[in-house]
Short mmCIF file of C-alpha atoms in Angstrom, two decimals:
data_model
loop_
_atom_site.label_atom_id
_atom_site.label_comp_id
_atom_site.label_asym_id
_atom_site.label_seq_id
_atom_site.Cartn_x
_atom_site.Cartn_y
_atom_site.Cartn_z
CA GLY Y 11 10.29 11.86 -6.46
CA ALA Y 12 10.13 8.50 -7.65
CA VAL Y 13 7.66 7.31 -10.18
CA VAL Y 14 6.26 3.84 -10.88
CA SER Y 15 4.36 3.47 -13.84
CA GLN Y 16 1.60 0.38 -14.13
CA HIS Y 17 -0.34 -0.54 -17.45
CA PRO Y 18 -2.62 -1.50 -18.22
CA SER Y 19 -5.16 0.69 -15.81
CA ARG Y 20 -7.94 -1.49 -16.41
CA VAL Y 21 -8.62 -4.96 -18.44
CA ILE Y 22 -11.94 -6.85 -18.98
CA CYS Y 23 -11.32 -10.58 -20.25
CA LYS Y 24 -13.01 -13.84 -21.03
CA SER Y 25 -12.59 -16.50 -18.15
CA GLY Y 26 -9.66 -18.77 -19.12
CA THR Y 27 -7.39 -16.39 -20.61
CA SER Y 28 -4.28 -14.93 -19.32
CA VAL Y 29 -3.48 -11.30 -18.25
CA LYS Y 30 -0.09 -9.64 -17.94
CA ILE Y 31 0.32 -6.47 -15.75
CA GLU Y 32 3.35 -4.63 -16.14
CA CYS Y 33 5.08 -2.70 -13.70
CA ARG Y 34 7.98 0.02 -14.19
CA SER Y 35 10.12 2.27 -12.21
CA LEU Y 36 10.28 5.18 -14.79
CA ASP Y 37 13.49 7.17 -13.03
CA PHE Y 38 15.06 4.53 -10.90
CA GLN Y 39 16.44 0.97 -10.65
CA ALA Y 40 14.03 -1.07 -8.48
CA THR Y 41 15.57 -4.46 -7.44
CA THR Y 42 12.70 -5.37 -5.24
CA MET Y 43 9.26 -5.07 -6.12
CA PHE Y 44 5.87 -5.77 -4.29
CA TRP Y 45 2.73 -6.98 -5.78
CA TYR Y 46 -0.60 -6.33 -3.72
CA ARG Y 47 -4.39 -7.35 -4.63
CA GLN Y 48 -7.07 -5.34 -3.33
CA PHE Y 49 -10.79 -5.86 -2.97
CA PRO Y 50 -13.66 -3.56 -2.81
CA LYS Y 51 -13.44 -1.88 0.41
CA GLN Y 52 -10.65 -4.14 1.88
CA SER Y 53 -7.26 -3.32 2.50
CA LEU Y 54 -4.16 -4.37 0.24
CA MET Y 55 -3.17 -7.91 0.70
CA LEU Y 56 0.67 -8.62 -0.28
CA MET Y 57 0.52 -11.44 -2.81
CA ALA Y 58 4.35 -11.62 -3.80
CA THR Y 59 7.86 -9.86 -3.44
CA SER Y 60 9.38 -9.62 -6.81
CA ASN Y 61 13.26 -9.69 -7.02
CA GLU Y 62 14.83 -8.71 -10.00
CA GLY Y 63 17.03 -11.76 -11.46
CA SER Y 64 15.62 -14.18 -9.22
CA LYS Y 65 12.29 -16.16 -8.33
CA ALA Y 66 9.83 -14.31 -6.71
CA THR Y 67 8.79 -14.95 -3.24
CA TYR Y 68 4.91 -15.38 -2.67
CA GLU Y 69 2.67 -15.08 0.27
CA GLN Y 70 1.20 -17.91 2.06
CA GLY Y 71 -2.26 -18.91 0.12
CA VAL Y 72 -1.35 -17.21 -3.31
CA GLU Y 73 -0.45 -19.38 -6.29
CA LYS Y 74 2.82 -19.56 -7.94
CA ASP Y 75 1.35 -21.13 -11.08
CA LYS Y 76 -1.38 -18.79 -11.41
CA PHE Y 77 0.29 -15.80 -10.85
CA LEU Y 78 3.42 -15.95 -12.70
CA ILE Y 79 5.60 -12.94 -11.80
CA ASN Y 80 8.97 -12.17 -13.85
CA HIS Y 81 11.58 -9.42 -13.03
CA ALA Y 82 13.82 -9.69 -15.55
CA SER Y 83 15.06 -6.28 -15.36
CA LEU Y 84 15.85 -3.46 -12.89
CA THR Y 85 12.79 -1.58 -14.15
CA LEU Y 86 10.47 -3.82 -15.02
CA SER Y 87 8.42 -6.26 -13.31
CA THR Y 88 5.44 -8.23 -14.75
CA LEU Y 89 2.39 -10.09 -13.38
CA THR Y 90 0.74 -12.77 -15.48
CA VAL Y 91 -2.73 -13.96 -13.98
CA THR Y 92 -3.24 -17.21 -15.99
CA SER Y 93 -6.29 -19.13 -16.83
CA ALA Y 94 -8.12 -16.28 -15.19
CA HIS Y 95 -11.59 -16.70 -13.33
CA PRO Y 96 -14.39 -14.28 -12.26
CA GLU Y 97 -12.82 -14.51 -8.15
CA ASP Y 98 -9.41 -13.07 -9.81
CA SER Y 99 -11.41 -10.18 -10.65
CA SER Y 100 -9.55 -7.37 -8.30
CA PHE Y 101 -7.58 -4.36 -8.05
CA TYR Y 102 -3.85 -5.37 -8.56
CA ILE Y 103 -1.07 -2.53 -7.62
CA CYS Y 104 2.51 -2.89 -7.75
CA SER Y 105 5.03 -0.86 -5.70
CA ALA Y 106 8.79 -0.27 -5.41
CA ARG Y 107 11.02 0.85 -2.64
CA GLY Y 108 12.75 3.95 -4.58
CA PRO Y 109 16.10 4.30 -5.84
CA ARG Y 110 18.49 1.52 -5.13
CA ASP Y 111 15.80 0.33 -2.46
CA ARG Y 112 17.03 2.76 0.22
CA SER Y 113 13.69 4.06 1.05
CA GLU Y 114 11.68 2.86 3.66
CA LYS Y 115 8.67 4.17 2.17
CA LEU Y 116 6.77 2.45 -1.24
CA PHE Y 117 5.91 4.01 -4.26
CA PHE Y 118 2.96 2.72 -5.87
CA GLY Y 119 1.68 2.24 -9.34
CA SER Y 120 -1.58 3.66 -10.16
CA GLY Y 121 -3.34 -0.03 -10.32
CA THR Y 122 -4.79 -2.22 -12.74
CA GLN Y 123 -8.37 -3.05 -12.00
CA LEU Y 124 -9.28 -6.84 -13.72
CA SER Y 125 -12.72 -7.65 -14.48
CA VAL Y 126 -12.87 -11.38 -15.51
CA LEU Y 127 -16.26 -12.04 -17.20
CA SER X 9 0.98 -12.50 14.15
CA GLN X 10 0.83 -8.71 14.19
CA LYS X 11 -2.38 -7.07 13.01
CA ILE X 12 -2.93 -3.46 12.07
CA GLU X 13 -6.08 -2.27 12.84
CA GLN X 14 -7.95 0.91 11.58
CA ASN X 15 -11.43 2.07 12.64
CA SER X 16 -13.36 0.89 9.52
CA GLU X 17 -16.05 3.28 10.15
CA ALA X 18 -16.03 6.43 7.70
CA LEU X 19 -15.13 9.47 9.47
CA ASN X 20 -17.23 12.21 8.46
CA ILE X 21 -16.06 15.87 9.08
CA GLN X 22 -16.65 19.35 8.23
CA GLU X 23 -14.41 21.60 6.77
CA GLY X 24 -11.65 23.44 8.59
CA LYS X 25 -11.95 21.04 11.55
CA THR X 26 -9.31 18.68 12.62
CA ALA X 27 -9.47 14.74 11.39
CA THR X 28 -7.97 12.22 13.71
CA LEU X 29 -7.76 8.72 12.70
CA THR X 30 -6.36 5.66 14.80
CA CYS X 31 -4.44 2.99 14.10
CA ASN X 32 -3.72 0.05 16.39
CA TYR X 33 -1.27 -2.66 16.33
CA THR X 34 -1.79 -5.86 18.39
CA ASN X 35 1.47 -7.42 19.08
CA TYR X 36 5.34 -6.16 18.82
CA SER X 37 6.29 -2.76 18.23
CA PRO X 38 7.18 -2.24 14.58
CA ALA X 39 10.25 -0.23 14.03
CA TYR X 40 8.08 2.29 12.39
CA LEU X 41 4.77 3.22 10.79
CA GLN X 42 3.80 4.75 7.72
CA TRP X 43 0.53 6.42 6.79
CA TYR X 44 -0.66 6.61 3.17
CA ARG X 45 -3.21 8.26 1.28
CA GLN X 46 -5.45 6.23 -1.24
CA ASP X 47 -7.96 7.84 -3.70
CA PRO X 48 -10.80 5.43 -5.44
CA GLY X 49 -9.22 3.57 -8.24
CA ARG X 50 -5.92 4.66 -7.34
CA GLY X 51 -2.52 3.39 -5.85
CA PRO X 52 -1.69 4.36 -2.44
CA VAL X 53 0.53 7.66 -1.71
CA PHE X 54 3.10 8.10 0.97
CA LEU X 55 2.27 10.65 3.46
CA LEU X 56 4.43 10.26 6.65
CA LEU X 57 6.73 8.11 8.56
CA ILE X 58 7.37 7.77 12.23
CA ARG X 59 9.88 5.42 13.96
CA GLU X 60 9.35 3.87 17.23
CA ASN X 61 11.51 6.23 19.08
CA GLU X 62 9.89 9.36 17.93
CA LYS X 63 6.78 10.97 19.49
CA GLU X 64 5.57 13.14 17.12
CA LYS X 65 6.12 13.81 12.88
CA ARG X 66 4.63 16.64 11.16
CA LYS X 67 4.08 17.42 7.65
CA GLU X 68 2.31 20.64 6.59
CA ARG X 69 -1.28 20.15 7.88
CA LEU X 70 -0.65 16.80 8.73
CA LYS X 71 0.84 15.35 12.59
CA VAL X 72 1.31 11.64 13.31
CA THR X 73 2.03 10.57 16.46
CA PHE X 74 3.38 7.09 18.13
CA ASP X 75 2.48 5.73 21.49
CA THR X 76 4.39 2.54 22.04
CA THR X 77 2.73 2.12 25.37
CA LEU X 78 -0.74 2.14 23.90
CA LYS X 79 0.48 0.62 20.86
CA GLN X 80 -1.05 3.17 18.93
CA SER X 81 -0.62 5.75 16.48
CA LEU X 82 -2.64 8.87 15.90
CA PHE X 83 -3.11 10.95 12.21
CA HIS X 84 -4.38 14.29 12.33
CA ILE X 85 -5.29 16.30 9.68
CA THR X 86 -5.69 20.00 10.68
CA ALA X 87 -7.93 22.84 8.77
CA SER X 88 -9.34 19.74 6.81
CA GLN X 89 -10.47 20.48 3.12
CA PRO X 90 -13.12 18.66 0.99
CA ALA X 91 -9.57 17.73 -1.29
CA ASP X 92 -8.59 15.51 1.84
CA SER X 93 -11.36 13.13 1.25
CA ALA X 94 -9.65 9.98 0.60
CA THR X 95 -9.17 6.52 2.11
CA TYR X 96 -6.03 6.67 4.77
CA LEU X 97 -4.00 3.64 5.40
CA CYS X 98 -1.60 2.93 8.30
CA ALA X 99 1.00 0.03 7.38
CA GLU X 100 4.23 -1.35 9.28
CA THR X 101 7.39 -2.93 7.54
CA THR X 102 7.37 -6.92 8.38
CA ASP X 103 10.90 -7.73 6.85
CA SER X 104 13.94 -6.46 5.82
CA TRP X 105 13.02 -6.34 2.17
CA GLY X 106 10.97 -3.33 3.16
CA LYS X 107 7.28 -5.08 2.44
CA LEU X 108 4.58 -3.58 4.21
CA GLN X 109 1.32 -4.95 5.87
CA PHE X 110 -1.65 -2.80 5.69
CA GLY X 111 -4.55 -2.02 7.88
CA ALA X 112 -8.07 -1.76 6.30
CA GLY X 113 -8.01 1.99 5.94
CA THR X 114 -10.22 4.48 7.44
CA GLN X 115 -12.39 6.81 4.81
CA VAL X 116 -12.61 10.54 5.61
CA VAL X 117 -14.95 12.79 4.25
CA VAL X 118 -14.79 16.22 4.21
CA THR X 119 -17.95 18.13 3.72
CA PRO X 120 -17.78 21.80 3.07
#
């Protein structure tokens, strides 16, 4: 099956700093990737849809300038949390639809636990 | 707008029994529903997909049903094992890009 690799798995940072999370499709090309956020005991909330070579589409209520998404190649999308604050502490997960975006199911990365002090 | 509702209470079940989880949607009937498993601190893993015109889908010990009249999907784990302990998420596709809207998930705890 398609493999999505996400790094880092865990990051602790000081308030005000920026953190970059990488999401790679290892054995397939992904035109579209999705970024989700999950708070403890809650569901995954879609943050944005990342499209290769174009600007990301953000969900309502998600700050574009705070959560910068770059999808520069068919195998890599990055999420940068800028000027992080404690309320940004959460579990961030990326996903892709699989080879050539033809799969209806999503393949998820292992997630990144962000803790902002 | 569409909401995906799952029972938030954990389901405690004895090994060997069948676990049944419920997923209800509130508005339109989705073209298909998907079920995922999520372990603590990990990303979800796809389990099963059932289309609107399918009544039932099976995969090994897993079974999913789709009832458009009741606006409900049921997820069954038969002959449950402690290794089945996890949170199970129901999701529907909201657009042509394939982005999913998830329910809150139901935690299943299988005790020996």
